[in-house]
mmCIF file of C-alpha atoms in Angstrom:
data_model
loop_
_atom_site.group_PDB
_atom_site.id
_atom_site.type_symbol
_atom_site.label_atom_id
_atom_site.label_comp_id
_atom_site.label_asym_id
_atom_site.label_seq_id
_atom_site.Cartn_x
_atom_site.Cartn_y
_atom_site.Cartn_z
ATOM 1 C CA MET Q 1 -19.057 13.055 11.582
ATOM 2 C CA THR Q 2 -22.540 12.217 12.823
ATOM 3 C CA GLU Q 3 -23.764 11.137 16.242
ATOM 4 C CA HIS Q 4 -21.430 8.114 16.293
ATOM 5 C CA ASN Q 5 -18.203 8.471 18.259
ATOM 6 C CA LYS Q 6 -15.836 6.537 16.022
ATOM 7 C CA ARG Q 7 -13.031 8.417 14.321
ATOM 8 C CA ILE Q 8 -12.226 6.173 11.382
ATOM 9 C CA ALA Q 9 -9.449 5.969 8.806
ATOM 10 C CA VAL Q 10 -9.199 3.531 5.897
ATOM 11 C CA VAL Q 11 -5.910 2.052 4.690
ATOM 12 C CA PHE Q 12 -4.966 0.023 1.613
ATOM 13 C CA PRO Q 13 -2.184 -2.603 1.430
ATOM 14 C CA GLY Q 14 0.693 -2.794 -1.004
ATOM 15 C CA GLN Q 15 2.526 -5.433 -2.976
ATOM 16 C CA GLY Q 16 3.021 -8.694 -1.097
ATOM 17 C CA SER Q 17 -0.596 -8.960 0.055
ATOM 18 C CA GLN Q 18 -1.680 -10.796 -3.097
ATOM 19 C CA THR Q 19 -2.678 -14.472 -2.998
ATOM 20 C CA VAL Q 20 -4.090 -16.717 -5.714
ATOM 21 C CA GLY Q 21 -7.892 -16.642 -5.626
ATOM 22 C CA MET Q 22 -7.798 -13.803 -3.093
ATOM 23 C CA MET Q 23 -11.248 -12.403 -3.980
ATOM 24 C CA ASN Q 24 -13.205 -15.616 -4.549
ATOM 25 C CA GLU Q 25 -15.207 -15.651 -1.311
ATOM 26 C CA LEU Q 26 -16.336 -12.043 -1.537
ATOM 27 C CA ALA Q 27 -17.134 -12.377 -5.242
ATOM 28 C CA GLU Q 28 -19.709 -15.044 -4.369
ATOM 29 C CA HIS Q 29 -21.601 -12.543 -2.183
ATOM 30 C CA PHE Q 30 -20.985 -9.120 -3.766
ATOM 31 C CA GLU Q 31 -21.516 -8.373 -7.448
ATOM 32 C CA VAL Q 32 -19.382 -5.257 -7.131
ATOM 33 C CA ILE Q 33 -16.238 -7.409 -6.931
ATOM 34 C CA LYS Q 34 -16.507 -8.768 -10.462
ATOM 35 C CA ALA Q 35 -17.917 -5.458 -11.729
ATOM 36 C CA THR Q 36 -14.839 -3.645 -10.437
ATOM 37 C CA PHE Q 37 -12.492 -6.186 -12.028
ATOM 38 C CA ASP Q 38 -14.426 -5.902 -15.298
ATOM 39 C CA GLU Q 39 -14.008 -2.117 -15.186
ATOM 40 C CA ALA Q 40 -10.275 -2.465 -14.580
ATOM 41 C CA SER Q 41 -9.880 -5.173 -17.239
ATOM 42 C CA LEU Q 42 -11.611 -3.012 -19.830
ATOM 43 C CA ALA Q 43 -9.125 -0.206 -19.161
ATOM 44 C CA LEU Q 44 -6.132 -2.537 -19.388
ATOM 45 C CA GLY Q 45 -7.200 -4.670 -22.329
ATOM 46 C CA PHE Q 46 -6.667 -7.997 -20.545
ATOM 47 C CA ASP Q 47 -8.584 -10.108 -18.010
ATOM 48 C CA LEU Q 48 -7.433 -9.070 -14.546
ATOM 49 C CA TRP Q 49 -9.775 -11.498 -12.775
ATOM 50 C CA GLU Q 50 -8.128 -14.383 -14.649
ATOM 51 C CA ILE Q 51 -4.727 -13.166 -13.446
ATOM 52 C CA THR Q 52 -5.822 -13.440 -9.808
ATOM 53 C CA HIS Q 53 -6.091 -17.194 -10.441
ATOM 54 C CA ASP Q 54 -2.747 -17.550 -12.252
ATOM 55 C CA GLU Q 55 0.099 -17.811 -9.754
ATOM 56 C CA THR Q 56 2.849 -17.126 -12.263
ATOM 57 C CA ARG Q 57 1.379 -13.911 -13.631
ATOM 58 C CA LEU Q 58 -0.068 -12.700 -10.322
ATOM 59 C CA HIS Q 59 3.435 -12.459 -8.869
ATOM 60 C CA GLN Q 60 4.845 -10.499 -11.815
ATOM 61 C CA THR Q 61 5.003 -6.874 -10.706
ATOM 62 C CA LYS Q 62 3.302 -5.499 -13.822
ATOM 63 C CA PHE Q 63 0.267 -7.696 -13.075
ATOM 64 C CA THR Q 64 0.462 -7.727 -9.268
ATOM 65 C CA GLN Q 65 -0.025 -4.004 -9.018
ATOM 66 C CA PRO Q 66 -3.248 -3.589 -11.044
ATOM 67 C CA ALA Q 67 -4.673 -6.800 -9.534
ATOM 68 C CA LEU Q 68 -4.138 -5.575 -5.980
ATOM 69 C CA LEU Q 69 -5.447 -2.126 -6.863
ATOM 70 C CA ALA Q 70 -8.653 -3.565 -8.308
ATOM 71 C CA ALA Q 71 -9.083 -5.887 -5.312
ATOM 72 C CA SER Q 72 -8.631 -3.060 -2.817
ATOM 73 C CA VAL Q 73 -10.976 -0.684 -4.643
ATOM 74 C CA ALA Q 74 -13.603 -3.437 -4.937
ATOM 75 C CA ILE Q 75 -13.508 -4.019 -1.179
ATOM 76 C CA TRP Q 76 -13.557 -0.263 -0.567
ATOM 77 C CA ARG Q 77 -16.795 -0.009 -2.550
ATOM 78 C CA ILE Q 78 -18.389 -2.587 -0.245
ATOM 79 C CA VAL Q 79 -17.006 -0.915 2.866
ATOM 80 C CA LYS Q 80 -18.082 2.548 1.745
ATOM 81 C CA ASP Q 81 -21.624 1.324 1.196
ATOM 82 C CA LYS Q 82 -21.740 -0.126 4.717
ATOM 83 C CA LEU Q 83 -20.304 3.066 6.237
ATOM 84 C CA ASP Q 84 -22.658 5.310 4.249
ATOM 85 C CA LYS Q 85 -25.672 3.412 5.584
ATOM 86 C CA GLN Q 86 -24.514 4.239 9.120
ATOM 87 C CA GLY Q 87 -23.774 7.878 8.362
ATOM 88 C CA ILE Q 88 -20.034 7.323 8.826
ATOM 89 C CA SER Q 89 -17.334 8.895 6.699
ATOM 90 C CA PRO Q 90 -13.601 8.186 7.086
ATOM 91 C CA LEU Q 91 -11.561 11.152 8.225
ATOM 92 C CA TYR Q 92 -8.400 9.990 6.444
ATOM 93 C CA LEU Q 93 -7.208 7.515 3.837
ATOM 94 C CA ALA Q 94 -3.717 6.118 3.339
ATOM 95 C CA GLY Q 95 -2.105 3.312 1.382
ATOM 96 C CA HIS Q 96 1.174 1.466 1.849
ATOM 97 C CA SER Q 97 3.341 1.933 -1.253
ATOM 98 C CA LEU Q 98 1.181 0.681 -4.155
ATOM 99 C CA GLY Q 99 -1.803 1.013 -1.807
ATOM 100 C CA GLU Q 100 -1.493 4.778 -2.055
ATOM 101 C CA TYR Q 101 -2.982 4.553 -5.551
ATOM 102 C CA SER Q 102 -5.969 2.658 -4.111
ATOM 103 C CA ALA Q 103 -6.388 5.422 -1.530
ATOM 104 C CA LEU Q 104 -6.309 8.076 -4.258
ATOM 105 C CA VAL Q 105 -8.995 6.220 -6.229
ATOM 106 C CA ALA Q 106 -11.130 5.971 -3.079
ATOM 107 C CA SER Q 107 -10.689 9.687 -2.454
ATOM 108 C CA GLY Q 108 -11.763 10.612 -5.989
ATOM 109 C CA VAL Q 109 -8.352 11.978 -7.001
ATOM 110 C CA VAL Q 110 -7.936 9.557 -9.924
ATOM 111 C CA SER Q 111 -10.319 7.186 -11.698
ATOM 112 C CA LEU Q 112 -9.953 3.426 -11.343
ATOM 113 C CA SER Q 113 -9.379 3.139 -15.104
ATOM 114 C CA ASP Q 114 -6.516 5.632 -15.065
ATOM 115 C CA ALA Q 115 -5.057 4.219 -11.852
ATOM 116 C CA VAL Q 116 -4.821 0.618 -13.072
ATOM 117 C CA LYS Q 117 -3.125 1.799 -16.256
ATOM 118 C CA LEU Q 118 -0.685 3.854 -14.197
ATOM 119 C CA VAL Q 119 0.283 1.020 -11.864
ATOM 120 C CA HIS Q 120 0.541 -1.493 -14.712
ATOM 121 C CA GLU Q 121 3.103 0.811 -16.344
ATOM 122 C CA ARG Q 122 4.682 1.530 -12.943
ATOM 123 C CA GLY Q 123 5.279 -2.188 -12.496
ATOM 124 C CA LYS Q 124 6.948 -2.445 -15.899
ATOM 125 C CA LEU Q 125 9.129 0.584 -15.206
ATOM 126 C CA MET Q 126 10.228 -0.897 -11.871
ATOM 127 C CA THR Q 127 11.119 -4.228 -13.469
ATOM 128 C CA ASN Q 128 13.043 -2.584 -16.313
ATOM 129 C CA ALA Q 129 15.000 -0.363 -13.909
ATOM 130 C CA VAL Q 130 16.761 -3.384 -12.396
ATOM 131 C CA ALA Q 131 16.798 -5.718 -15.405
ATOM 132 C CA GLY Q 132 19.882 -7.946 -15.238
ATOM 133 C CA MET Q 133 20.657 -6.995 -11.624
ATOM 134 C CA ASP Q 134 20.695 -9.271 -8.599
ATOM 135 C CA THR Q 135 18.500 -7.459 -6.095
ATOM 136 C CA GLN Q 136 16.826 -8.181 -2.772
ATOM 137 C CA MET Q 137 14.562 -6.848 -0.038
ATOM 138 C CA ALA Q 138 14.563 -7.914 3.607
ATOM 139 C CA ALA Q 139 12.799 -6.972 6.839
ATOM 140 C CA VAL Q 140 15.107 -6.010 9.702
ATOM 141 C CA LEU Q 141 13.609 -6.644 13.126
ATOM 142 C CA GLY Q 142 14.564 -5.284 16.516
ATOM 143 C CA LEU Q 143 16.625 -2.242 15.544
ATOM 144 C CA ASP Q 144 15.502 1.375 15.552
ATOM 145 C CA ASP Q 145 15.191 3.363 12.333
ATOM 146 C CA GLU Q 146 18.447 5.277 12.761
ATOM 147 C CA GLN Q 147 20.445 2.086 13.319
ATOM 148 C CA VAL Q 148 19.124 0.553 10.112
ATOM 149 C CA VAL Q 149 19.857 3.722 8.111
ATOM 150 C CA SER Q 150 23.404 3.725 9.507
ATOM 151 C CA LEU Q 151 23.939 0.081 8.542
ATOM 152 C CA CYS Q 152 22.725 0.840 5.004
ATOM 153 C CA ASP Q 153 25.110 3.804 4.754
ATOM 154 C CA ASP Q 154 28.010 1.614 5.866
ATOM 155 C CA ALA Q 155 27.076 -1.053 3.328
ATOM 156 C CA LYS Q 156 26.932 1.482 0.492
ATOM 157 C CA ASP Q 157 30.480 2.569 1.343
ATOM 158 C CA GLN Q 158 31.797 -0.998 1.449
ATOM 159 C CA ALA Q 159 29.604 -3.299 -0.619
ATOM 160 C CA GLY Q 160 26.761 -2.051 -2.803
ATOM 161 C CA SER Q 161 23.577 -0.025 -3.077
ATOM 162 C CA VAL Q 162 21.059 -0.532 -0.247
ATOM 163 C CA ASN Q 163 18.505 1.762 1.388
ATOM 164 C CA ALA Q 164 15.913 1.718 4.129
ATOM 165 C CA ALA Q 165 12.750 1.236 2.058
ATOM 166 C CA ASN Q 166 9.819 0.929 4.478
ATOM 167 C CA PHE Q 167 9.651 2.270 8.024
ATOM 168 C CA ASN Q 168 6.746 -0.012 8.927
ATOM 169 C CA SER Q 169 6.603 0.101 12.725
ATOM 170 C CA PRO Q 170 9.020 0.564 15.634
ATOM 171 C CA GLY Q 171 11.484 -2.289 15.299
ATOM 172 C CA GLN Q 172 10.528 -3.237 11.730
ATOM 173 C CA VAL Q 173 12.330 -1.627 8.804
ATOM 174 C CA VAL Q 174 12.456 -3.103 5.304
ATOM 175 C CA ILE Q 175 15.644 -2.596 3.298
ATOM 176 C CA ALA Q 176 16.101 -2.819 -0.473
ATOM 177 C CA GLY Q 177 18.968 -2.757 -2.947
ATOM 178 C CA THR Q 178 21.500 -4.943 -4.678
ATOM 179 C CA GLN Q 179 21.893 -8.460 -3.341
ATOM 180 C CA VAL Q 180 25.468 -7.676 -2.291
ATOM 181 C CA GLY Q 181 24.421 -4.526 -0.440
ATOM 182 C CA VAL Q 182 21.480 -6.147 1.324
ATOM 183 C CA SER Q 183 23.565 -9.200 2.275
ATOM 184 C CA HIS Q 184 26.156 -6.891 3.863
ATOM 185 C CA VAL Q 185 23.454 -5.321 6.031
ATOM 186 C CA LEU Q 186 22.014 -8.718 6.955
ATOM 187 C CA SER Q 187 25.432 -9.868 8.171
ATOM 188 C CA ALA Q 188 25.745 -6.738 10.291
ATOM 189 C CA VAL Q 189 22.257 -7.307 11.735
ATOM 190 C CA GLU Q 190 23.187 -10.878 12.642
ATOM 191 C CA ASN Q 191 26.381 -9.660 14.326
ATOM 192 C CA LEU Q 192 24.215 -7.378 16.487
ATOM 193 C CA GLY Q 193 22.185 -10.395 17.577
ATOM 194 C CA LYS Q 194 19.054 -9.241 15.754
ATOM 195 C CA LYS Q 195 16.906 -10.904 13.105
ATOM 196 C CA ALA Q 196 16.332 -10.149 9.432
ATOM 197 C CA VAL Q 197 13.919 -11.920 7.083
ATOM 198 C CA PRO Q 198 14.534 -11.939 3.297
ATOM 199 C CA LEU Q 199 11.346 -11.085 1.368
ATOM 200 C CA LYS Q 200 10.030 -12.815 -1.739
ATOM 201 C CA VAL Q 201 9.671 -9.885 -4.108
ATOM 202 C CA SER Q 202 10.654 -9.493 -7.733
ATOM 203 C CA VAL Q 203 11.646 -5.821 -7.561
ATOM 204 C CA PRO Q 204 13.437 -3.753 -4.859
ATOM 205 C CA SER Q 205 11.001 -0.900 -4.211
ATOM 206 C CA HIS Q 206 11.654 2.470 -2.561
ATOM 207 C CA CYS Q 207 15.410 2.600 -3.031
ATOM 208 C CA GLU Q 208 17.811 4.523 -5.246
ATOM 209 C CA LEU Q 209 17.789 1.722 -7.842
ATOM 210 C CA MET Q 210 14.284 2.971 -8.700
ATOM 211 C CA ASN Q 211 15.480 6.461 -9.697
ATOM 212 C CA PRO Q 212 15.197 5.772 -13.470
ATOM 213 C CA ALA Q 213 11.667 4.395 -12.994
ATOM 214 C CA SER Q 214 10.705 7.384 -10.860
ATOM 215 C CA GLN Q 215 11.729 9.831 -13.576
ATOM 216 C CA LYS Q 216 9.650 8.007 -16.195
ATOM 217 C CA LEU Q 217 6.707 7.659 -13.823
ATOM 218 C CA ALA Q 218 6.667 11.470 -13.503
ATOM 219 C CA GLU Q 219 5.950 11.690 -17.241
ATOM 220 C CA LEU Q 220 3.034 9.254 -16.971
ATOM 221 C CA LEU Q 221 1.593 11.141 -14.008
ATOM 222 C CA ALA Q 222 1.877 14.444 -15.873
ATOM 223 C CA ASP Q 223 -0.391 13.025 -18.589
ATOM 224 C CA THR Q 224 -2.991 11.639 -16.150
ATOM 225 C CA SER Q 225 -6.003 13.630 -14.953
ATOM 226 C CA PHE Q 226 -6.081 14.163 -11.163
ATOM 227 C CA HIS Q 227 -8.718 15.959 -9.073
ATOM 228 C CA GLN Q 228 -9.086 17.406 -5.601
ATOM 229 C CA ALA Q 229 -9.384 14.757 -2.887
ATOM 230 C CA GLN Q 230 -12.833 14.223 -1.374
ATOM 231 C CA ILE Q 231 -11.237 12.563 1.666
ATOM 232 C CA PRO Q 232 -7.720 13.604 2.784
ATOM 233 C CA VAL Q 233 -5.002 11.106 1.821
ATOM 234 C CA ILE Q 234 -1.871 10.877 3.975
ATOM 235 C CA GLN Q 235 0.834 10.130 1.419
ATOM 236 C CA ASN Q 236 3.885 7.917 1.968
ATOM 237 C CA ARG Q 237 6.593 10.378 1.012
ATOM 238 C CA HIS Q 238 6.341 12.751 3.982
ATOM 239 C CA ALA Q 239 3.393 11.247 5.899
ATOM 240 C CA GLU Q 240 1.507 14.420 4.999
ATOM 241 C CA VAL Q 241 -1.750 15.369 3.284
ATOM 242 C CA HIS Q 242 -1.129 17.215 0.015
ATOM 243 C CA ARG Q 243 -4.016 19.310 -1.299
ATOM 244 C CA ALA Q 244 -2.664 20.538 -4.634
ATOM 245 C CA VAL Q 245 -2.753 18.076 -7.527
ATOM 246 C CA SER Q 246 0.829 18.960 -8.455
ATOM 247 C CA ASP Q 247 2.013 18.110 -4.937
ATOM 248 C CA ILE Q 248 0.120 14.800 -4.958
ATOM 249 C CA LYS Q 249 1.851 13.835 -8.203
ATOM 250 C CA THR Q 250 5.264 14.905 -6.920
ATOM 251 C CA ALA Q 251 4.807 12.790 -3.808
ATOM 252 C CA LEU Q 252 3.869 9.773 -5.965
ATOM 253 C CA THR Q 253 6.917 10.309 -8.167
ATOM 254 C CA GLU Q 254 9.328 10.545 -5.245
ATOM 255 C CA GLN Q 255 7.613 7.682 -3.402
ATOM 256 C CA LEU Q 256 8.992 5.138 -5.860
ATOM 257 C CA SER Q 257 12.635 5.716 -4.918
ATOM 258 C CA MET Q 258 12.209 7.028 -1.359
ATOM 259 C CA PRO Q 259 11.158 5.168 1.817
ATOM 260 C CA VAL Q 260 7.556 4.573 2.847
ATOM 261 C CA GLN Q 261 6.974 6.509 6.079
ATOM 262 C CA TRP Q 262 4.315 4.176 7.447
ATOM 263 C CA SER Q 263 5.188 4.578 11.137
ATOM 264 C CA LYS Q 264 4.856 8.354 10.777
ATOM 265 C CA THR Q 265 1.583 7.905 8.877
ATOM 266 C CA MET Q 266 0.170 5.824 11.730
ATOM 267 C CA GLN Q 267 1.463 8.312 14.283
ATOM 268 C CA LYS Q 268 -0.231 11.140 12.411
ATOM 269 C CA MET Q 269 -3.508 9.222 12.578
ATOM 270 C CA ALA Q 270 -3.018 8.679 16.303
ATOM 271 C CA GLU Q 271 -2.427 12.420 16.747
ATOM 272 C CA GLN Q 272 -5.724 13.018 14.943
ATOM 273 C CA HIS Q 273 -7.405 10.703 17.495
ATOM 274 C CA ILE Q 274 -8.257 7.983 14.970
ATOM 275 C CA ASP Q 275 -9.568 5.079 17.027
ATOM 276 C CA LEU Q 276 -10.406 2.578 14.275
ATOM 277 C CA ILE Q 277 -8.537 1.702 11.102
ATOM 278 C CA ILE Q 278 -10.318 -0.291 8.405
ATOM 279 C CA GLU Q 279 -8.023 -2.171 6.021
ATOM 280 C CA CYS Q 280 -9.429 -2.501 2.490
ATOM 281 C CA GLY Q 281 -7.567 -5.145 0.535
ATOM 282 C CA PRO Q 282 -6.396 -8.733 0.630
ATOM 283 C CA GLY Q 283 -4.914 -9.948 3.919
ATOM 284 C CA ASN Q 284 -4.314 -8.148 7.206
ATOM 285 C CA VAL Q 285 -0.718 -6.890 7.021
ATOM 286 C CA LEU Q 286 -1.626 -3.284 7.815
ATOM 287 C CA SER Q 287 -4.013 -4.315 10.591
ATOM 288 C CA ASN Q 288 -1.158 -6.185 12.252
ATOM 289 C CA LEU Q 289 1.171 -3.208 11.826
ATOM 290 C CA ALA Q 290 -1.418 -0.917 13.450
ATOM 291 C CA LYS Q 291 -1.063 -2.903 16.672
ATOM 292 C CA ARG Q 292 2.725 -2.462 16.702
ATOM 293 C CA GLN Q 293 2.905 1.315 16.436
ATOM 294 C CA GLN Q 294 4.115 3.677 19.125
ATOM 295 C CA THR Q 295 0.435 4.450 19.701
ATOM 296 C CA PRO Q 296 -1.461 1.281 18.757
ATOM 297 C CA ILE Q 297 -4.783 1.705 16.943
ATOM 298 C CA THR Q 298 -7.538 -0.895 16.705
ATOM 299 C CA ALA Q 299 -7.725 -2.216 13.151
ATOM 300 C CA LEU Q 300 -10.228 -4.271 11.192
ATOM 301 C CA PRO Q 301 -9.343 -6.193 8.006
ATOM 302 C CA THR Q 302 -12.196 -6.706 5.547
ATOM 303 C CA ASP Q 303 -11.075 -9.337 3.045
ATOM 304 C CA LYS Q 304 -13.342 -12.091 4.387
ATOM 305 C CA LEU Q 305 -17.113 -12.189 4.749
ATOM 306 C CA ALA Q 306 -16.922 -12.718 8.512
ATOM 307 C CA ARG Q 307 -14.635 -9.710 8.874
ATOM 308 C CA LEU Q 308 -16.850 -7.507 6.723
ATOM 309 C CA GLU Q 309 -19.870 -8.331 8.865
ATOM 310 C CA LYS Q 310 -18.175 -6.597 11.801
ATOM 311 C CA LEU Q 311 -18.723 -3.320 9.949
ATOM 312 C CA GLU Q 312 -22.508 -3.633 10.175
ATOM 313 C CA LYS Q 313 -22.936 -2.003 13.567
ATOM 314 C CA LEU Q 314 -20.005 0.355 14.091
ATOM 315 C CA HIS Q 315 -22.317 3.053 15.414
ATOM 316 C CA GLU Q 316 -23.260 0.752 18.308
ATOM 317 C CA SER Q 317 -19.691 -0.159 19.269
#
């Protein structure tokens, strides 16, 4: 930290933030956008930039994940340059679900080339794990975490597999599982007079249905070169910073079938007196969530030129 007073963290969004043509505006102004996509495409052996303009493929998990990763890392490279010029370094990084891989690239733990190959395979493993199943995810609003967990436990006893998948903010918990299990929970939520919103996703992440994918992901991670983090990354599994490479990989393995502890991640940042969160990636989902935490934190999305320009004079704010 230099003479500025800002305590900054950077966060990276997960699946669901993708939109067709999501990087077009920034690509017109920053060469690093296309350069980053070219780097990722070379590693994968197919044109990732083209996929960001193809609605059908962009929403297939095996393509969504590397496309979002490349987009987030590209924006990070712009943001980092702007922060470096002001003598500012983030104190922490974190990423929501898939976004954790973007955070690990930004921290120097894994190369972009290796990361996009990992998440491309991760997407295929997730799809294969539930092939032929009717599955669903939904956001439950207005209940506390323990209530949602209890409803999922009741549903598993009576209907089908369902788990709390993302603890996003107080009063917002995403559930995932079989369609029968999720529907049972949604009926219970409605009976309590609360609201639940089904999500448009192709794969139910962070639930026990992902156990087979998690086991195979561990093998891929074992064969991938990881390094010490240059900036601490708060990982989803326990909302903790892991220093040892082996622990980072274990947390990534378990993350796939266990819930994202985003509320705890945000609370940890609040406890570390973070007063500005910069979101690197398409959209502003995480910026909105930052406002809804037990201790709200000011957040700045950076996916548009006008938003990025707000980073120019952080040291004066």
